[in-house]
Coordinates of C-alpha atoms in Angstrom, one line a residue:
Chain A
E1 CA 97.2 100.6 117.5
L2 CA 94.3 98.5 118.1
K3 CA 93.9 97.3 121.7
V4 CA 91.2 95.2 123.2
E5 CA 90.3 95.2 126.9
Q6 CA 88.0 92.8 128.7
N7 CA 86.3 93.0 132.1
P8 CA 86.0 91.5 134.4
L9 CA 89.1 89.2 134.0
F10 CA 87.6 86.9 136.6
L11 CA 84.1 86.1 137.5
S12 CA 82.6 83.6 139.9
M13 CA 78.9 83.2 140.0
Q14 CA 76.1 81.0 141.1
E15 CA 74.0 78.8 138.8
G16 CA 70.9 80.6 137.7
K17 CA 72.3 84.1 137.8
N18 CA 72.8 86.5 134.9
Y19 CA 75.9 88.3 134.1
T20 CA 77.6 90.4 131.3
I21 CA 81.3 90.4 130.1
Y22 CA 82.4 93.7 128.5
C23 CA 84.8 94.1 125.6
N24 CA 86.1 97.4 124.7
Y25 CA 88.4 98.1 121.7
S26 CA 90.5 101.2 121.0
T27 CA 90.1 102.0 117.2
T28 CA 87.8 101.2 114.5
S29 CA 87.5 97.6 113.8
D30 CA 85.3 95.8 111.2
R31 CA 84.4 92.8 113.2
L32 CA 84.2 91.4 116.7
Y33 CA 84.6 87.8 117.7
W34 CA 83.9 85.8 120.8
Y35 CA 85.5 82.5 121.6
R36 CA 85.4 80.0 124.4
Q37 CA 88.5 78.1 125.7
D38 CA 88.4 75.2 128.2
P39 CA 91.5 74.6 130.3
G40 CA 94.3 73.1 128.1
K41 CA 92.1 73.2 125.0
S42 CA 91.9 75.3 121.9
L43 CA 89.5 78.1 121.0
E44 CA 85.9 77.5 120.1
S45 CA 84.1 80.0 118.1
L46 CA 81.0 81.4 119.6
F47 CA 80.0 84.5 117.7
V48 CA 81.1 86.7 114.8
L49 CA 79.6 90.2 115.0
L50 CA 79.7 92.1 111.6
S51 CA 78.1 95.5 112.1
N52 CA 76.8 98.0 114.5
G53 CA 73.8 96.9 116.4
A54 CA 74.4 93.3 115.6
V55 CA 73.0 90.8 118.2
K56 CA 73.5 87.0 118.3
Q57 CA 72.2 84.4 120.5
E58 CA 73.0 80.8 121.2
G59 CA 71.4 79.1 124.1
R60 CA 72.1 81.0 127.2
L61 CA 74.7 83.3 125.5
M62 CA 74.0 86.5 123.7
A63 CA 76.5 88.8 122.2
S64 CA 76.0 92.4 120.9
L65 CA 78.1 95.0 119.1
D66 CA 78.1 98.8 119.4
T67 CA 80.7 100.2 117.0
K68 CA 80.1 103.7 117.9
A69 CA 80.9 102.9 121.6
R70 CA 83.5 100.4 120.4
L71 CA 81.9 98.0 122.9
S72 CA 80.7 94.4 122.7
T73 CA 79.0 92.5 125.4
L74 CA 78.6 88.8 126.1
H75 CA 75.6 88.2 128.3
I76 CA 75.0 85.0 130.1
T77 CA 71.5 84.2 131.1
A78 CA 70.6 81.7 133.9
A79 CA 74.2 80.4 134.1
V80 CA 74.8 76.7 134.3
H81 CA 78.0 74.9 135.4
D82 CA 78.8 73.7 131.9
L83 CA 79.4 77.4 130.8
S84 CA 82.5 77.5 133.1
A85 CA 85.4 78.4 130.8
T86 CA 87.5 81.3 129.7
Y87 CA 85.9 83.7 127.2
F88 CA 87.8 85.8 124.9
C89 CA 86.8 88.6 122.6
A90 CA 88.9 89.6 119.7
A91 CA 88.7 92.5 117.2
E92 CA 89.7 92.1 113.6
M93 CA 92.4 94.3 112.2
D94 CA 92.4 95.8 108.6
S95 CA 89.7 93.4 107.4
N96 CA 92.1 90.6 106.9
Y97 CA 90.9 88.2 109.7
Q98 CA 94.0 89.1 111.9
L99 CA 92.7 89.2 115.4
I100 CA 93.7 91.4 118.4
W101 CA 92.7 89.6 121.5
G102 CA 91.5 90.6 125.0
A103 CA 93.1 89.0 128.0
G104 CA 90.1 86.7 128.6
T105 CA 87.5 86.4 131.3
K106 CA 87.7 83.4 133.4
L107 CA 84.2 82.4 134.3
I108 CA 83.5 79.9 137.2
I109 CA 79.9 78.9 137.7
K110 CA 79.3 77.2 141.0
P111 CA 76.5 74.6 141.1
Chain B
D1 CA 86.2 68.1 106.9
T2 CA 88.4 67.1 109.9
G3 CA 89.0 70.7 111.1
V4 CA 92.4 72.2 111.7
S5 CA 95.0 69.7 112.7
Q6 CA 98.3 70.6 114.5
N7 CA 101.2 68.3 115.5
P8 CA 103.0 67.5 117.6
R9 CA 100.5 68.4 120.4
H10 CA 103.2 68.5 123.0
K11 CA 107.0 69.2 122.7
I12 CA 109.5 69.3 125.4
T13 CA 112.9 70.5 124.2
K14 CA 116.2 71.7 125.7
R15 CA 117.2 75.3 125.4
G16 CA 119.1 75.8 122.1
Q17 CA 117.5 73.0 120.2
N18 CA 115.3 73.6 117.1
V19 CA 111.6 72.6 117.0
T20 CA 109.1 72.6 114.1
F21 CA 105.3 72.5 114.3
R22 CA 103.0 71.6 111.5
C23 CA 99.5 72.8 110.8
D24 CA 97.1 71.3 108.4
P25 CA 94.2 73.8 107.8
I26 CA 90.7 73.0 106.7
S27 CA 91.2 72.0 103.0
E28 CA 89.3 74.8 101.2
H29 CA 90.7 77.6 103.4
N30 CA 93.1 80.0 101.8
R31 CA 94.2 81.9 104.8
L32 CA 96.3 80.4 107.7
Y33 CA 97.3 82.1 110.8
W34 CA 99.8 81.4 113.6
Y35 CA 99.2 82.7 117.1
R36 CA 101.1 82.1 120.4
Q37 CA 99.4 82.0 123.7
T38 CA 101.0 81.9 127.2
L39 CA 99.1 80.8 130.4
G40 CA 96.4 83.3 131.5
Q41 CA 96.8 85.5 128.4
G42 CA 95.1 86.0 125.1
P43 CA 96.7 84.7 121.9
E44 CA 99.2 87.0 120.1
F45 CA 99.4 87.2 116.4
L46 CA 102.6 85.9 114.8
T47 CA 102.1 85.6 111.1
Y48 CA 99.7 84.8 108.4
F49 CA 99.5 83.3 104.8
Q50 CA 97.1 83.7 102.0
N51 CA 97.7 80.6 99.9
E52 CA 101.5 80.2 99.9
A53 CA 102.3 83.9 100.4
Q54 CA 103.3 85.1 103.9
L55 CA 101.6 88.5 103.9
E56 CA 102.4 89.7 107.5
K57 CA 104.8 89.0 110.3
S58 CA 104.5 90.3 113.8
R59 CA 107.3 92.2 115.6
L60 CA 107.1 89.2 118.0
L61 CA 108.4 86.9 115.3
S62 CA 112.2 87.2 115.9
D63 CA 114.7 86.0 113.3
R64 CA 114.8 82.7 115.2
F65 CA 111.2 82.1 114.0
S66 CA 110.3 81.1 110.4
A67 CA 107.2 80.0 108.9
E68 CA 106.3 78.4 105.5
R69 CA 103.4 77.3 103.5
P70 CA 105.0 75.9 100.6
K71 CA 102.1 74.7 98.4
G72 CA 99.3 76.7 100.0
S73 CA 98.1 73.8 102.0
F74 CA 99.9 72.8 105.3
S75 CA 102.3 75.2 107.1
T76 CA 105.3 74.8 109.4
L77 CA 106.5 77.0 112.1
E78 CA 110.1 76.5 113.1
I79 CA 111.9 78.0 116.0
Q80 CA 115.6 77.8 116.1
R81 CA 117.8 78.0 119.1
T82 CA 114.9 77.8 121.5
E83 CA 114.8 79.9 124.7
Q84 CA 112.8 79.4 127.8
G85 CA 110.7 82.4 126.8
D86 CA 109.5 80.5 123.8
S87 CA 107.4 78.2 126.1
A88 CA 103.8 78.7 125.1
M89 CA 101.0 77.1 123.1
Y90 CA 101.2 77.7 119.4
L91 CA 97.9 77.9 117.8
C92 CA 97.1 77.6 114.1
A93 CA 93.9 79.0 112.5
S94 CA 92.4 78.9 109.1
V95 CA 89.6 80.7 107.3
D96 CA 88.1 81.0 103.9
G97 CA 89.2 84.5 103.3
G98 CA 87.1 85.0 100.1
H99 CA 84.2 86.4 102.0
S100 CA 83.8 88.5 105.0
G101 CA 82.4 87.4 108.4
N102 CA 83.4 83.8 108.1
T103 CA 84.3 81.7 111.1
I104 CA 88.0 81.4 112.0
Y105 CA 88.7 77.8 113.0
F106 CA 91.5 77.0 115.4
G107 CA 93.5 73.9 115.9
E108 CA 94.1 72.1 119.1
G109 CA 97.5 73.9 119.5
S110 CA 101.0 72.7 120.1
W111 CA 102.5 73.1 123.5
L112 CA 106.1 73.9 123.7
T113 CA 108.1 73.6 126.9
V114 CA 111.7 74.7 126.8
V115 CA 113.8 73.3 129.7

């Protein structure tokens, strides 16, 4: 059974600092997704990682995938307040776009 | 392209009543998914359709839940005899399943409160 674990679950940090969110999954998965969710809102797609060694960057966010270690990371560089949100990773089951989700990391960035 | 649309956005219902949610996916997307999300948790898969065919249902989907996608376009999720434990946000997502690695788009969600 595919399980996804994120850590930390809660992160409070100062603007300008760097930090990394970790996402481990338990069995082989084809693809790894990162989403952002603001309070009371839906899920906004950030990255889709398709293969081992994949790295994608958008602004201050960078995601990577190591399929051998079954690990994905979301790195935040020089955080700004606007990045405060909950970040979810999700692993895809059976190549059918069905996602198994982590519990989310609530990120608070203090100005 | 107006994105994935869900309605109603909010529904408060008394325990035991039936509720129905509607999802209009992005028009060219052949795959449609329903998830449920409770506060402080990640979404949980409920069911998905490829065109009009319902291909998989989660164990979470008790016999009080039914979903349809009659013409392979919009979908409905009905909950019969609602219970307080059904209170959650119900999310719909769609994707072009014809290729790998496409983005999965989510709707704004339908919040259900059972009182």
